Amino acid sequence: IVGLTTAIVATSITRAQSSIKTQIAYASITQIGIMFIELAAGLEWLVLLHFVSNASLRTYQLLISPSVVSYLIHDQFFYFVRPIQKIKNTLLGKMRATLYVLSIKEWNMNTAVSHYLWKPLKVVGRACAALDWPPIQIASLALFLSFASIAMLLTNLVLFASIVAAVTSLIFYIRAYTTKGAAAAAWNLIMLGHLFGALFLASASVTNWQYLVMYGVGIVVAFVLGHICFWYLKTKNQPSMLEDYQGVVYAFPKLGSFFFVVSLLFMAFPISTSFLAQDILLSLISANHIVQIGLFCLAYLLVGVSIMRLYTKVFLGPHKTSYHEKAYRSS
């Protein structure tokens, strides 16, 4: 049902959007919906084949999209024919027009997600404002160490420990997403979320220290590199607060590109060992622990959103000086 609904909604949006990148994105979502149906039918081999084929096709489409746009513009310039009006004043025509408008507006999913997901999360994040204070962050680190040692000693509390760790990591990510304070403090919050996420993986899955070390090394390296970037900005008197867009990339374009890669590593994007280790550890969790897996997947979504928000706030937008190129807030 989920796969079929996804495929129907996404394909209607694909056919109505004018942007090629948007078309390709929703075409991929359509295929993912079909993959869900295949997976529900037990055809794992077909899902794998479908996944690889779709990835190859969409990559090819993205690469040739500039050429396609150029060709279509040339074709319209010389051979444009006004399309025939297809929507008629009938019940079927009205239904078709309604579907078209919904597809243009992407079924108002952005509005729904903003109202029912992001707004409640912001309320929770604002309620946890005390987590920005350095003493509270140090106390949270001490809590992590003590909690980890207790969870390792008391094996009968492993299930409870995994749930608490997943919820705690969620709280840190939510606060990092909503804070308007210093970027370095938000970076610390994300790191604390990673620590409790690692505790969740250790307690919920079959303990495998090799993969935990792989996960930790990638995250710690990115954490240190991020703080070096913030220290460098501070020495150059560049703002790094999150209450507004700072546009630092205009003054330091190379640092902006470097910090973007560091951000990808810190969120365990699929260019780091942390992603591989995380994926393997998740696969070792029992299928009965669906609640814990759901909490961790939500946390993985939020860590990406909070890190990208931090990056855009510090590096994108208009710069404080007047001699750099003026960027619109929406950029």
Tab-separated table of C-alpha atoms in Angstrom:
chain	number	residue	atom	x	y	z
A	1	ILE	CA	0.000	0.000	0.000
A	2	VAL	CA	2.801	2.419	0.912
A	3	GLY	CA	4.734	1.558	-2.247
A	4	LEU	CA	1.686	1.848	-4.516
A	5	THR	CA	0.648	5.203	-3.010
A	6	THR	CA	4.197	6.497	-3.373
A	7	ALA	CA	4.398	5.395	-7.002
A	8	ILE	CA	1.046	6.961	-7.969
A	9	VAL	CA	1.663	10.314	-6.254
A	10	ALA	CA	5.273	10.602	-7.408
A	11	THR	CA	4.535	9.748	-11.046
A	12	SER	CA	1.740	12.347	-11.178
A	13	ILE	CA	4.179	14.981	-9.884
A	14	THR	CA	6.830	13.848	-12.364
A	15	ARG	CA	4.508	14.445	-15.319
A	16	ALA	CA	3.455	17.929	-14.182
A	17	GLN	CA	6.763	19.514	-13.106
A	18	SER	CA	8.723	21.717	-15.507
A	19	SER	CA	12.170	21.334	-13.909
A	20	ILE	CA	14.182	18.400	-15.266
A	21	LYS	CA	15.896	17.785	-11.922
A	22	THR	CA	12.531	17.696	-10.174
A	23	GLN	CA	11.220	15.289	-12.805
A	24	ILE	CA	14.219	12.987	-12.327
A	25	ALA	CA	13.898	13.131	-8.527
A	26	TYR	CA	10.216	12.184	-8.505
A	27	ALA	CA	10.764	9.583	-11.225
A	28	SER	CA	13.268	7.952	-8.872
A	29	ILE	CA	10.739	8.115	-6.023
A	30	THR	CA	8.229	6.395	-8.313
A	31	GLN	CA	10.672	3.549	-8.855
A	32	ILE	CA	11.366	3.323	-5.112
A	33	GLY	CA	7.615	2.881	-4.559
A	34	ILE	CA	7.629	0.009	-7.042
A	35	MET	CA	10.675	-1.453	-5.261
A	36	PHE	CA	8.656	-1.463	-2.023
A	37	ILE	CA	5.996	-3.537	-3.791
A	38	GLU	CA	8.648	-5.946	-5.091
A	39	LEU	CA	10.149	-6.226	-1.614
A	40	ALA	CA	6.728	-6.938	-0.091
A	41	ALA	CA	6.331	-9.713	-2.662
A	42	GLY	CA	9.612	-11.258	-1.491
A	43	LEU	CA	11.520	-10.534	-4.707
A	44	GLU	CA	14.751	-9.270	-3.127
A	45	TRP	CA	16.857	-10.106	-6.198
A	46	LEU	CA	14.534	-8.044	-8.386
A	47	VAL	CA	14.758	-5.086	-5.987
A	48	LEU	CA	18.557	-5.159	-6.177
A	49	LEU	CA	18.515	-5.311	-9.977
A	50	HIS	CA	15.876	-2.567	-10.115
A	51	PHE	CA	17.873	-0.367	-7.738
A	52	VAL	CA	21.116	-0.602	-9.730
A	53	SER	CA	19.332	-0.068	-13.053
A	54	ASN	CA	17.418	2.969	-11.753
A	55	ALA	CA	20.588	4.525	-10.286
A	56	SER	CA	22.411	4.083	-13.604
A	57	LEU	CA	19.534	5.546	-15.629
A	58	ARG	CA	19.024	8.588	-13.371
A	59	THR	CA	22.757	9.347	-13.314
A	60	TYR	CA	22.782	9.267	-17.119
A	61	GLN	CA	19.708	11.533	-17.252
A	62	LEU	CA	21.300	14.072	-14.900
A	63	LEU	CA	24.458	14.147	-17.006
A	64	ILE	CA	22.650	14.752	-20.303
A	65	SER	CA	19.949	17.096	-18.941
A	66	PRO	CA	21.782	20.324	-20.028
A	67	SER	CA	21.960	19.002	-23.590
A	68	VAL	CA	18.286	18.021	-23.496
A	69	VAL	CA	17.292	21.521	-22.312
A	70	SER	CA	19.340	23.095	-25.098
A	71	TYR	CA	17.739	20.834	-27.699
A	72	LEU	CA	14.201	21.507	-26.433
A	73	ILE	CA	14.753	25.272	-26.462
A	74	HIS	CA	16.058	25.043	-30.040
A	75	ASP	CA	13.099	22.868	-31.031
A	76	GLN	CA	10.560	25.249	-29.475
A	77	PHE	CA	12.162	28.258	-31.115
A	78	PHE	CA	11.813	26.873	-34.630
A	79	TYR	CA	8.965	24.351	-34.440
A	80	PHE	CA	6.673	25.511	-31.631
A	81	VAL	CA	3.059	24.426	-32.018
A	82	ARG	CA	0.476	25.641	-29.549
A	83	PRO	CA	-0.845	22.620	-27.616
A	84	ILE	CA	-4.507	21.716	-27.854
A	85	GLN	CA	-6.575	22.528	-24.764
A	86	LYS	CA	-7.179	19.102	-23.194
A	87	ILE	CA	-9.079	20.073	-20.042
A	88	LYS	CA	-12.834	20.206	-20.611
A	89	ASN	CA	-15.694	21.380	-18.395
A	90	THR	CA	-16.837	17.886	-17.501
A	91	LEU	CA	-16.546	15.776	-14.355
A	92	LEU	CA	-13.580	13.915	-15.830
A	93	GLY	CA	-12.048	17.194	-16.974
A	94	LYS	CA	-12.427	18.732	-13.513
A	95	MET	CA	-10.852	15.663	-11.903
A	96	ARG	CA	-7.994	15.876	-14.375
A	97	ALA	CA	-7.513	19.592	-13.642
A	98	THR	CA	-7.575	18.908	-9.907
A	99	LEU	CA	-4.940	16.188	-10.259
A	100	TYR	CA	-2.819	18.542	-12.365
A	101	VAL	CA	-2.955	21.363	-9.792
A	102	LEU	CA	-2.155	18.942	-6.954
A	103	SER	CA	0.803	17.615	-8.926
A	104	ILE	CA	2.094	21.117	-9.660
A	105	LYS	CA	1.924	21.859	-5.912
A	106	GLU	CA	3.563	18.467	-5.180
A	107	TRP	CA	0.377	17.432	-3.316
A	108	ASN	CA	1.165	20.136	-0.703
A	109	MET	CA	3.623	17.734	0.908
A	110	ASN	CA	6.045	20.519	1.839
A	111	THR	CA	3.292	22.347	3.722
A	112	ALA	CA	2.131	19.174	5.452
A	113	VAL	CA	5.642	18.150	6.491
A	114	SER	CA	6.388	21.668	7.729
A	115	HIS	CA	3.186	21.803	9.800
A	116	TYR	CA	3.124	18.269	11.202
A	117	LEU	CA	6.857	17.463	11.501
A	118	TRP	CA	9.169	20.477	11.558
A	119	LYS	CA	7.025	22.811	13.670
A	120	PRO	CA	6.569	20.261	16.508
A	121	LEU	CA	10.288	19.454	16.370
A	122	LYS	CA	11.116	23.159	16.672
A	123	VAL	CA	8.897	23.386	19.749
A	124	VAL	CA	10.778	20.457	21.313
A	125	GLY	CA	14.121	21.993	20.314
A	126	ARG	CA	13.322	25.364	21.888
A	127	ALA	CA	12.306	23.601	25.097
A	128	CYS	CA	15.808	22.068	25.242
A	129	ALA	CA	17.670	25.407	24.981
A	130	ALA	CA	19.735	24.585	28.084
A	131	LEU	CA	21.664	21.994	26.033
A	132	ASP	CA	23.571	24.866	24.362
A	133	TRP	CA	25.415	25.690	27.593
A	134	PRO	CA	28.949	24.199	27.793
A	135	PRO	CA	28.474	22.886	31.393
A	136	ILE	CA	25.339	21.009	30.291
A	137	GLN	CA	27.206	19.547	27.300
A	138	ILE	CA	30.051	18.395	29.570
A	139	ALA	CA	27.511	16.850	31.942
A	140	SER	CA	25.881	15.104	28.962
A	141	LEU	CA	29.256	13.628	27.999
A	142	ALA	CA	29.707	12.350	31.578
A	143	LEU	CA	26.169	10.920	31.437
A	144	PHE	CA	27.047	9.121	28.209
A	145	LEU	CA	30.164	7.536	29.760
A	146	SER	CA	28.341	6.388	32.874
A	147	PHE	CA	25.325	5.184	30.895
A	148	ALA	CA	27.572	3.237	28.516
A	149	SER	CA	29.375	1.487	31.369
A	150	ILE	CA	26.102	0.576	33.111
A	151	ALA	CA	24.586	-0.759	29.875
A	152	MET	CA	27.636	-2.944	29.281
A	153	LEU	CA	27.517	-4.396	32.794
A	154	LEU	CA	23.758	-5.004	32.995
A	155	THR	CA	22.899	-7.116	29.953
A	156	ASN	CA	19.268	-7.459	31.024
A	157	LEU	CA	18.800	-3.706	30.465
A	158	VAL	CA	20.129	-3.708	26.903
A	159	LEU	CA	16.703	-3.217	25.294
A	160	PHE	CA	15.813	-0.355	27.635
A	161	ALA	CA	19.259	1.209	27.144
A	162	SER	CA	18.921	1.134	23.363
A	163	ILE	CA	15.571	2.980	23.473
A	164	VAL	CA	16.894	5.622	25.894
A	165	ALA	CA	20.025	6.102	23.771
A	166	ALA	CA	17.995	6.500	20.544
A	167	VAL	CA	15.638	9.054	22.134
A	168	THR	CA	18.562	10.981	23.666
A	169	SER	CA	20.376	11.200	20.331
A	170	LEU	CA	17.141	12.478	18.775
A	171	ILE	CA	16.892	15.249	21.367
A	172	PHE	CA	20.445	16.429	20.690
A	173	TYR	CA	19.846	16.489	16.922
A	174	ILE	CA	16.566	18.363	17.336
A	175	ARG	CA	18.249	21.017	19.483
A	176	ALA	CA	21.113	21.315	16.973
A	177	TYR	CA	18.487	21.866	14.256
A	178	THR	CA	16.695	24.641	16.157
A	179	THR	CA	19.507	26.478	17.952
A	180	LYS	CA	20.378	30.028	16.895
A	181	GLY	CA	23.555	30.198	18.955
A	182	ALA	CA	27.170	29.548	18.026
A	183	ALA	CA	27.879	27.025	15.284
A	184	ALA	CA	30.547	25.374	17.457
A	185	ALA	CA	27.960	24.676	20.183
A	186	ALA	CA	25.604	23.142	17.596
A	187	TRP	CA	28.538	21.054	16.301
A	188	ASN	CA	29.033	19.748	19.863
A	189	LEU	CA	25.336	18.881	20.120
A	190	ILE	CA	25.553	16.851	16.911
A	191	MET	CA	28.611	15.030	18.262
A	192	LEU	CA	26.748	14.178	21.469
A	193	GLY	CA	23.914	12.858	19.325
A	194	HIS	CA	26.419	10.670	17.481
A	195	LEU	CA	27.777	9.336	20.769
A	196	PHE	CA	24.352	8.255	21.979
A	197	GLY	CA	23.633	6.916	18.463
A	198	ALA	CA	26.753	4.753	18.748
A	199	LEU	CA	25.545	3.595	22.167
A	200	PHE	CA	22.240	2.637	20.564
A	201	LEU	CA	24.027	0.628	17.849
A	202	ALA	CA	26.194	-1.098	20.466
A	203	SER	CA	23.267	-2.047	22.710
A	204	ALA	CA	20.640	-2.868	20.075
A	205	SER	CA	22.791	-4.919	17.690
A	206	VAL	CA	25.226	-7.779	18.074
A	207	THR	CA	28.268	-6.144	19.660
A	208	ASN	CA	30.960	-5.815	17.022
A	209	TRP	CA	33.762	-3.488	18.078
A	210	GLN	CA	35.357	-3.463	14.629
A	211	TYR	CA	32.379	-1.682	13.083
A	212	LEU	CA	31.881	0.573	16.101
A	213	VAL	CA	35.483	1.750	15.735
A	214	MET	CA	34.938	2.334	11.999
A	215	TYR	CA	31.861	4.396	12.809
A	216	GLY	CA	33.599	6.359	15.551
A	217	VAL	CA	36.799	7.156	13.664
A	218	GLY	CA	35.002	8.802	10.746
A	219	ILE	CA	32.768	10.854	13.044
A	220	VAL	CA	35.582	11.978	15.378
A	221	VAL	CA	37.837	13.070	12.501
A	222	ALA	CA	35.011	15.150	11.005
A	223	PHE	CA	34.211	16.609	14.448
A	224	VAL	CA	37.807	17.783	14.947
A	225	LEU	CA	38.094	19.182	11.417
A	226	GLY	CA	34.847	21.094	11.888
A	227	HIS	CA	36.107	22.772	15.053
A	228	ILE	CA	39.349	23.686	13.271
A	229	CYS	CA	37.241	25.442	10.611
A	230	PHE	CA	35.289	27.349	13.276
A	231	TRP	CA	38.543	28.332	15.014
A	232	TYR	CA	39.950	29.605	11.710
A	233	LEU	CA	36.831	31.695	11.083
A	234	LYS	CA	37.141	33.144	14.582
A	235	THR	CA	40.761	34.174	13.971
A	236	LYS	CA	39.624	35.966	10.797
A	237	ASN	CA	36.802	37.760	12.652
A	238	GLN	CA	34.169	35.985	10.579
A	239	PRO	CA	30.732	35.403	12.166
A	240	SER	CA	29.589	31.850	12.823
A	241	MET	CA	26.308	32.406	14.644
A	242	LEU	CA	23.163	30.650	13.438
A	243	GLU	CA	20.623	33.398	13.943
A	244	ASP	CA	21.079	34.524	10.335
A	245	TYR	CA	22.873	33.658	7.075
A	246	GLN	CA	26.512	34.805	7.205
A	247	GLY	CA	27.716	34.205	3.624
A	248	VAL	CA	31.268	33.316	4.668
A	249	VAL	CA	31.786	31.358	1.432
A	250	TYR	CA	32.198	34.666	-0.434
A	251	ALA	CA	35.272	35.534	1.641
A	252	PHE	CA	36.599	31.953	1.952
A	253	PRO	CA	35.402	29.839	-1.009
A	254	LYS	CA	37.971	27.065	-0.472
A	255	LEU	CA	37.092	26.783	3.209
A	256	GLY	CA	33.409	26.607	2.238
A	257	SER	CA	34.064	23.680	-0.104
A	258	PHE	CA	36.234	21.950	2.509
A	259	PHE	CA	33.659	22.379	5.272
A	260	PHE	CA	30.952	21.013	2.968
A	261	VAL	CA	32.939	17.762	2.612
A	262	VAL	CA	33.516	17.721	6.392
A	263	SER	CA	29.753	18.118	6.880
A	264	LEU	CA	29.082	15.120	4.647
A	265	LEU	CA	31.568	13.052	6.655
A	266	PHE	CA	30.027	14.209	9.943
A	267	MET	CA	26.535	13.108	8.902
A	268	ALA	CA	27.878	9.657	7.887
A	269	PHE	CA	27.096	10.310	4.223
A	270	PRO	CA	27.920	7.392	1.856
A	271	ILE	CA	31.445	8.684	1.240
A	272	SER	CA	32.775	7.666	4.649
A	273	THR	CA	33.557	4.508	6.587
A	274	SER	CA	31.017	5.644	9.193
A	275	PHE	CA	28.134	5.082	6.769
A	276	LEU	CA	29.297	1.545	5.940
A	277	ALA	CA	29.788	0.631	9.606
A	278	GLN	CA	26.442	2.177	10.555
A	279	ASP	CA	24.664	0.275	7.802
A	280	ILE	CA	26.214	-3.047	8.839
A	281	LEU	CA	25.378	-2.509	12.523
A	282	LEU	CA	21.787	-1.637	11.638
A	283	SER	CA	21.514	-4.867	9.647
A	284	LEU	CA	22.574	-6.797	12.767
A	285	ILE	CA	19.650	-5.464	14.831
A	286	SER	CA	16.825	-7.933	15.350
A	287	ALA	CA	13.796	-7.347	13.141
A	288	ASN	CA	11.658	-7.425	16.296
A	289	HIS	CA	13.140	-4.099	17.435
A	290	ILE	CA	11.215	-2.071	14.894
A	291	VAL	CA	10.644	0.865	17.294
A	292	GLN	CA	14.364	1.328	17.968
A	293	ILE	CA	15.186	1.057	14.264
A	294	GLY	CA	12.527	3.660	13.452
A	295	LEU	CA	13.895	6.042	16.096
A	296	PHE	CA	17.424	5.682	14.780
A	297	CYS	CA	16.338	6.243	11.176
A	298	LEU	CA	14.545	9.428	12.247
A	299	ALA	CA	17.734	10.477	14.031
A	300	TYR	CA	19.749	9.808	10.860
A	301	LEU	CA	17.371	12.081	8.943
A	302	LEU	CA	17.644	14.838	11.552
A	303	VAL	CA	21.442	14.774	11.758
A	304	GLY	CA	21.619	15.440	8.019
A	305	VAL	CA	19.094	18.274	8.221
A	306	SER	CA	20.781	19.898	11.243
A	307	ILE	CA	24.261	19.743	9.675
A	308	MET	CA	23.088	21.143	6.337
A	309	ARG	CA	21.233	23.923	8.166
A	310	LEU	CA	24.434	24.768	10.038
A	311	TYR	CA	26.415	24.807	6.780
A	312	THR	CA	23.936	27.047	4.961
A	313	LYS	CA	23.634	29.455	7.908
A	314	VAL	CA	27.382	29.962	8.223
A	315	PHE	CA	28.519	29.833	4.592
A	316	LEU	CA	25.569	30.815	2.387
A	317	GLY	CA	23.451	33.938	2.079
A	318	PRO	CA	24.662	37.567	1.896
A	319	HIS	CA	28.058	38.474	3.369
A	320	LYS	CA	28.366	41.208	5.998
A	321	THR	CA	30.584	43.343	3.735
A	322	SER	CA	29.292	45.306	0.756
A	323	TYR	CA	32.067	44.541	-1.740
A	324	HIS	CA	31.156	40.838	-2.096
A	325	GLU	CA	28.458	39.675	-4.464
A	326	LYS	CA	24.984	40.189	-3.003
A	327	ALA	CA	23.074	36.930	-2.533
A	328	TYR	CA	19.356	36.637	-2.026
A	329	ARG	CA	18.224	35.127	1.257
A	330	SER	CA	16.532	32.316	-0.645
A	331	SER	CA	19.874	31.204	-2.087
